């Protein structure tokens, strides 16, 4: 039982490059989330998907897009990476939006030069 | 406002000691969770504890929702307990997790 799986674990990009971070969960959860964590800080919500077919902006959505591909998978895309997007990105899932525990992947460490 | 506050911000203990971490949350935050972020950056679910007390081995947590606080107890600390402990609660207004700033725990051998 893998839980929440994120790929890749590490990535280095040049400014202006694009990339997609992948996330998949095997817990049959309805809701999925993308967060970023900057050094010494807590997590900030980028986007979430309350259920399959829906996505909504979180606290810091600028510069990102998301796709809820199916119930299991939720991807995060950086169209034109900027140094300010250097961070650790976490994907999470929960049975439902609000009032249910969230379970996290191991994170993707992204550096943008 | 919508707030989650943790104390202390830092804690250094010798192996074998006990510790208590506190999380205060505002009226519009509920359904607390405790997480441990280990030195490798992984976020581990410890407890989902909207109210009451739960125990898991050397760790236990208590949430008194009416008084807007939660406590995480770690007994007989081990070096592997080192890391940052976060509490987070759901905001009633938009069902998003509101995070505390964390307690950085260092257990010395």
Short mmCIF file of C-alpha atoms in Angstrom, two decimals:
data_model
loop_
_atom_site.label_atom_id
_atom_site.label_comp_id
_atom_site.label_asym_id
_atom_site.label_seq_id
_atom_site.Cartn_x
_atom_site.Cartn_y
_atom_site.Cartn_z
CA UNK A 1 0.00 0.00 0.00
CA UNK A 2 1.98 2.99 -1.28
CA UNK A 3 -0.38 5.77 -0.11
CA UNK A 4 0.56 8.98 -1.97
CA UNK A 5 3.34 8.70 -4.53
CA UNK A 6 5.09 11.72 -6.04
CA UNK A 7 7.46 11.82 -8.98
CA UNK A 8 10.12 12.99 -9.44
CA UNK A 9 11.76 13.26 -6.01
CA UNK A 10 14.32 15.84 -7.16
CA UNK A 11 14.51 18.16 -10.16
CA UNK A 12 16.68 21.04 -11.28
CA UNK A 13 15.32 23.40 -13.92
CA UNK A 14 16.53 26.50 -15.68
CA UNK A 15 14.44 29.67 -15.57
CA UNK A 16 11.75 29.53 -18.22
CA UNK A 17 11.64 25.75 -18.53
CA UNK A 18 8.40 23.88 -17.95
CA UNK A 19 7.71 20.69 -16.10
CA UNK A 20 4.93 18.61 -14.59
CA UNK A 21 4.97 17.11 -11.12
CA UNK A 22 3.02 13.88 -10.86
CA UNK A 23 1.00 12.61 -7.91
CA UNK A 24 -1.00 9.43 -7.50
CA UNK A 25 -2.88 7.99 -4.51
CA UNK A 26 -4.16 4.47 -4.01
CA UNK A 27 -6.51 5.11 -1.07
CA UNK A 28 -9.58 5.84 -3.19
CA UNK A 29 -9.67 9.37 -1.82
CA UNK A 30 -11.90 11.98 -3.39
CA UNK A 31 -9.86 15.09 -2.58
CA UNK A 32 -6.30 15.90 -3.54
CA UNK A 33 -4.02 18.86 -2.84
CA UNK A 34 -0.77 20.49 -3.89
CA UNK A 35 1.30 22.44 -1.35
CA UNK A 36 4.65 24.15 -1.39
CA UNK A 37 6.99 24.46 1.57
CA UNK A 38 9.73 27.08 1.60
CA UNK A 39 12.71 26.75 3.97
CA UNK A 40 11.79 27.13 7.63
CA UNK A 41 8.12 27.61 6.90
CA UNK A 42 4.88 25.73 7.00
CA UNK A 43 2.94 24.52 3.99
CA UNK A 44 0.96 26.76 1.67
CA UNK A 45 -1.84 25.46 -0.51
CA UNK A 46 -1.37 25.97 -4.24
CA UNK A 47 -4.38 24.17 -5.72
CA UNK A 48 -6.80 21.51 -4.64
CA UNK A 49 -9.31 19.17 -6.20
CA UNK A 50 -12.30 18.48 -3.98
CA UNK A 51 -13.46 15.67 -6.25
CA UNK A 52 -12.73 14.18 -9.64
CA UNK A 53 -13.42 16.75 -12.34
CA UNK A 54 -13.03 19.84 -10.14
CA UNK A 55 -10.05 22.02 -9.29
CA UNK A 56 -9.81 25.25 -7.30
CA UNK A 57 -7.15 27.79 -6.38
CA UNK A 58 -5.57 27.82 -2.98
CA UNK A 59 -3.47 30.47 -1.29
CA UNK A 60 -0.61 30.73 -3.82
CA UNK A 61 -1.82 29.61 -7.30
CA UNK A 62 0.04 32.10 -9.52
CA UNK A 63 2.47 30.46 -11.93
CA UNK A 64 0.93 27.00 -11.62
CA UNK A 65 -1.71 24.90 -13.32
CA UNK A 66 -3.21 21.59 -12.28
CA UNK A 67 -5.01 18.67 -13.84
CA UNK A 68 -7.12 16.06 -12.05
CA UNK A 69 -6.52 13.32 -14.57
CA UNK A 70 -8.76 10.77 -12.82
CA UNK A 71 -9.63 9.89 -9.25
CA UNK A 72 -6.10 8.64 -8.53
CA UNK A 73 -3.94 11.26 -10.21
CA UNK A 74 -3.44 14.99 -9.73
CA UNK A 75 -0.62 16.78 -11.55
CA UNK A 76 0.95 20.20 -11.04
CA UNK A 77 2.47 22.07 -13.98
CA UNK A 78 4.94 24.94 -14.02
CA UNK A 79 4.64 26.52 -17.45
CA UNK A 80 7.60 28.90 -17.19
CA UNK A 81 9.64 28.21 -14.09
CA UNK A 82 10.98 31.11 -12.03
CA UNK A 83 13.59 31.09 -9.23
CA UNK A 84 10.83 32.08 -6.76
CA UNK A 85 9.27 28.67 -7.39
CA UNK A 86 12.26 26.88 -5.88
CA UNK A 87 10.65 24.92 -3.09
CA UNK A 88 9.61 21.51 -1.85
CA UNK A 89 6.27 20.46 -3.29
CA UNK A 90 3.95 18.12 -1.46
CA UNK A 91 0.92 16.33 -2.75
CA UNK A 92 -1.76 15.16 -0.31
CA UNK A 93 -5.09 13.40 -0.39
CA UNK A 94 -8.08 12.99 1.89
CA UNK A 95 -11.30 11.05 1.82
CA UNK A 96 -13.26 14.28 1.48
CA UNK A 97 -12.61 17.99 1.55
CA UNK A 98 -12.48 19.30 5.10
CA UNK A 99 -12.90 17.34 8.29
CA UNK A 100 -10.86 14.34 7.17
CA UNK A 101 -7.17 13.62 7.73
CA UNK A 102 -4.82 14.48 4.89
CA UNK A 103 -2.08 12.05 3.89
CA UNK A 104 1.09 13.33 2.27
CA UNK A 105 3.58 12.13 -0.29
CA UNK A 106 7.33 12.35 0.30
CA UNK A 107 7.70 15.60 -1.61
CA UNK A 108 9.48 16.82 -4.73
CA UNK A 109 12.52 19.04 -4.19
CA UNK A 110 12.59 21.52 -7.05
CA UNK A 111 15.42 23.97 -7.72
CA UNK A 112 15.16 26.61 -10.41
CA UNK A 113 18.37 28.28 -11.49
CA UNK B 1 -8.88 35.79 12.74
CA UNK B 2 -8.09 32.27 11.60
CA UNK B 3 -5.05 31.16 13.57
CA UNK B 4 -3.07 28.16 14.65
CA UNK B 5 -0.25 28.87 17.08
CA UNK B 6 2.33 26.41 18.35
CA UNK B 7 4.64 26.52 21.33
CA UNK B 8 7.45 26.29 22.07
CA UNK B 9 9.12 27.14 18.74
CA UNK B 10 12.23 25.16 19.67
CA UNK B 11 12.91 22.38 22.16
CA UNK B 12 16.18 20.60 22.90
CA UNK B 13 16.07 17.52 25.11
CA UNK B 14 18.22 14.61 26.13
CA UNK B 15 17.28 11.14 25.00
CA UNK B 16 14.81 9.59 27.43
CA UNK B 17 13.12 12.86 28.42
CA UNK B 18 9.42 13.56 28.07
CA UNK B 19 7.97 16.57 26.26
CA UNK B 20 4.69 18.38 25.71
CA UNK B 21 3.99 20.43 22.60
CA UNK B 22 1.05 22.80 22.49
CA UNK B 23 -1.22 24.00 19.70
CA UNK B 24 -3.78 26.79 20.20
CA UNK B 25 -6.38 27.34 17.51
CA UNK B 26 -8.97 30.01 16.91
CA UNK B 27 -12.75 29.62 16.95
CA UNK B 28 -13.02 29.16 13.19
CA UNK B 29 -10.54 26.26 13.04
CA UNK B 30 -11.41 22.65 13.81
CA UNK B 31 -10.46 19.01 13.24
CA UNK B 32 -6.81 19.19 14.29
CA UNK B 33 -4.06 17.02 12.89
CA UNK B 34 -0.52 16.54 14.20
CA UNK B 35 2.35 15.83 11.82
CA UNK B 36 6.03 15.03 12.24
CA UNK B 37 8.41 16.27 9.57
CA UNK B 38 11.55 14.22 9.92
CA UNK B 39 15.05 15.46 9.05
CA UNK B 40 14.65 14.00 5.55
CA UNK B 41 11.62 16.20 4.96
CA UNK B 42 8.92 13.55 5.04
CA UNK B 43 5.60 14.56 6.58
CA UNK B 44 4.24 11.80 8.76
CA UNK B 45 0.66 11.77 10.04
CA UNK B 46 0.69 11.33 13.78
CA UNK B 47 -2.88 11.98 14.87
CA UNK B 48 -6.15 13.21 13.50
CA UNK B 49 -7.77 14.43 16.68
CA UNK B 50 -10.79 16.74 16.53
CA UNK B 51 -11.40 16.09 20.23
CA UNK B 52 -10.50 13.68 22.98
CA UNK B 53 -7.33 11.67 23.51
CA UNK B 54 -5.49 9.20 21.32
CA UNK B 55 -2.34 7.20 21.94
CA UNK B 56 0.10 5.50 19.62
CA UNK B 57 3.06 3.94 21.38
CA UNK B 58 5.15 6.62 23.07
CA UNK B 59 3.07 9.39 21.54
CA UNK B 60 -0.30 10.63 22.64
CA UNK B 61 -2.44 13.65 21.85
CA UNK B 62 -5.31 15.42 23.52
CA UNK B 63 -7.59 18.04 22.01
CA UNK B 64 -9.93 20.12 24.17
CA UNK B 65 -12.00 21.72 21.44
CA UNK B 66 -14.09 23.82 23.83
CA UNK B 67 -10.92 25.49 25.10
CA UNK B 68 -9.30 25.65 21.65
CA UNK B 69 -6.08 23.77 22.32
CA UNK B 70 -4.36 20.49 21.58
CA UNK B 71 -1.35 18.87 23.24
CA UNK B 72 1.11 16.34 21.86
CA UNK B 73 2.99 14.26 24.41
CA UNK B 74 6.20 12.43 23.60
CA UNK B 75 7.49 10.10 26.28
CA UNK B 76 10.94 8.53 26.57
CA UNK B 77 12.26 10.56 23.62
CA UNK B 78 14.53 8.93 21.08
CA UNK B 79 16.88 10.59 18.60
CA UNK B 80 14.54 9.52 15.82
CA UNK B 81 11.88 11.81 17.32
CA UNK B 82 13.92 14.81 16.15
CA UNK B 83 12.39 17.03 13.52
CA UNK B 84 9.61 19.57 13.27
CA UNK B 85 6.15 18.93 14.67
CA UNK B 86 3.27 20.71 12.98
CA UNK B 87 -0.33 21.00 13.97
CA UNK B 88 -2.92 22.00 11.39
CA UNK B 89 -6.66 22.52 11.50
CA UNK B 90 -9.39 23.01 8.94
CA UNK B 91 -10.77 26.50 8.51
CA UNK B 92 -14.56 26.43 8.74
CA UNK B 93 -14.84 29.07 6.00
CA UNK B 94 -13.12 27.23 3.15
CA UNK B 95 -12.14 23.75 4.46
CA UNK B 96 -8.44 24.50 3.91
CA UNK B 97 -5.80 23.35 6.36
CA UNK B 98 -4.35 26.17 8.43
CA UNK B 99 -0.83 25.33 9.62
CA UNK B 100 1.01 26.30 12.74
CA UNK B 101 4.62 27.45 12.44
CA UNK B 102 5.91 24.22 13.97
CA UNK B 103 7.96 23.15 16.98
CA UNK B 104 11.52 22.15 16.15
CA UNK B 105 12.52 19.28 18.42
CA UNK B 106 16.12 18.14 18.82
CA UNK B 107 16.81 15.00 20.85
CA UNK B 108 20.43 14.66 21.89
CA UNK B 109 21.91 11.20 22.50
#
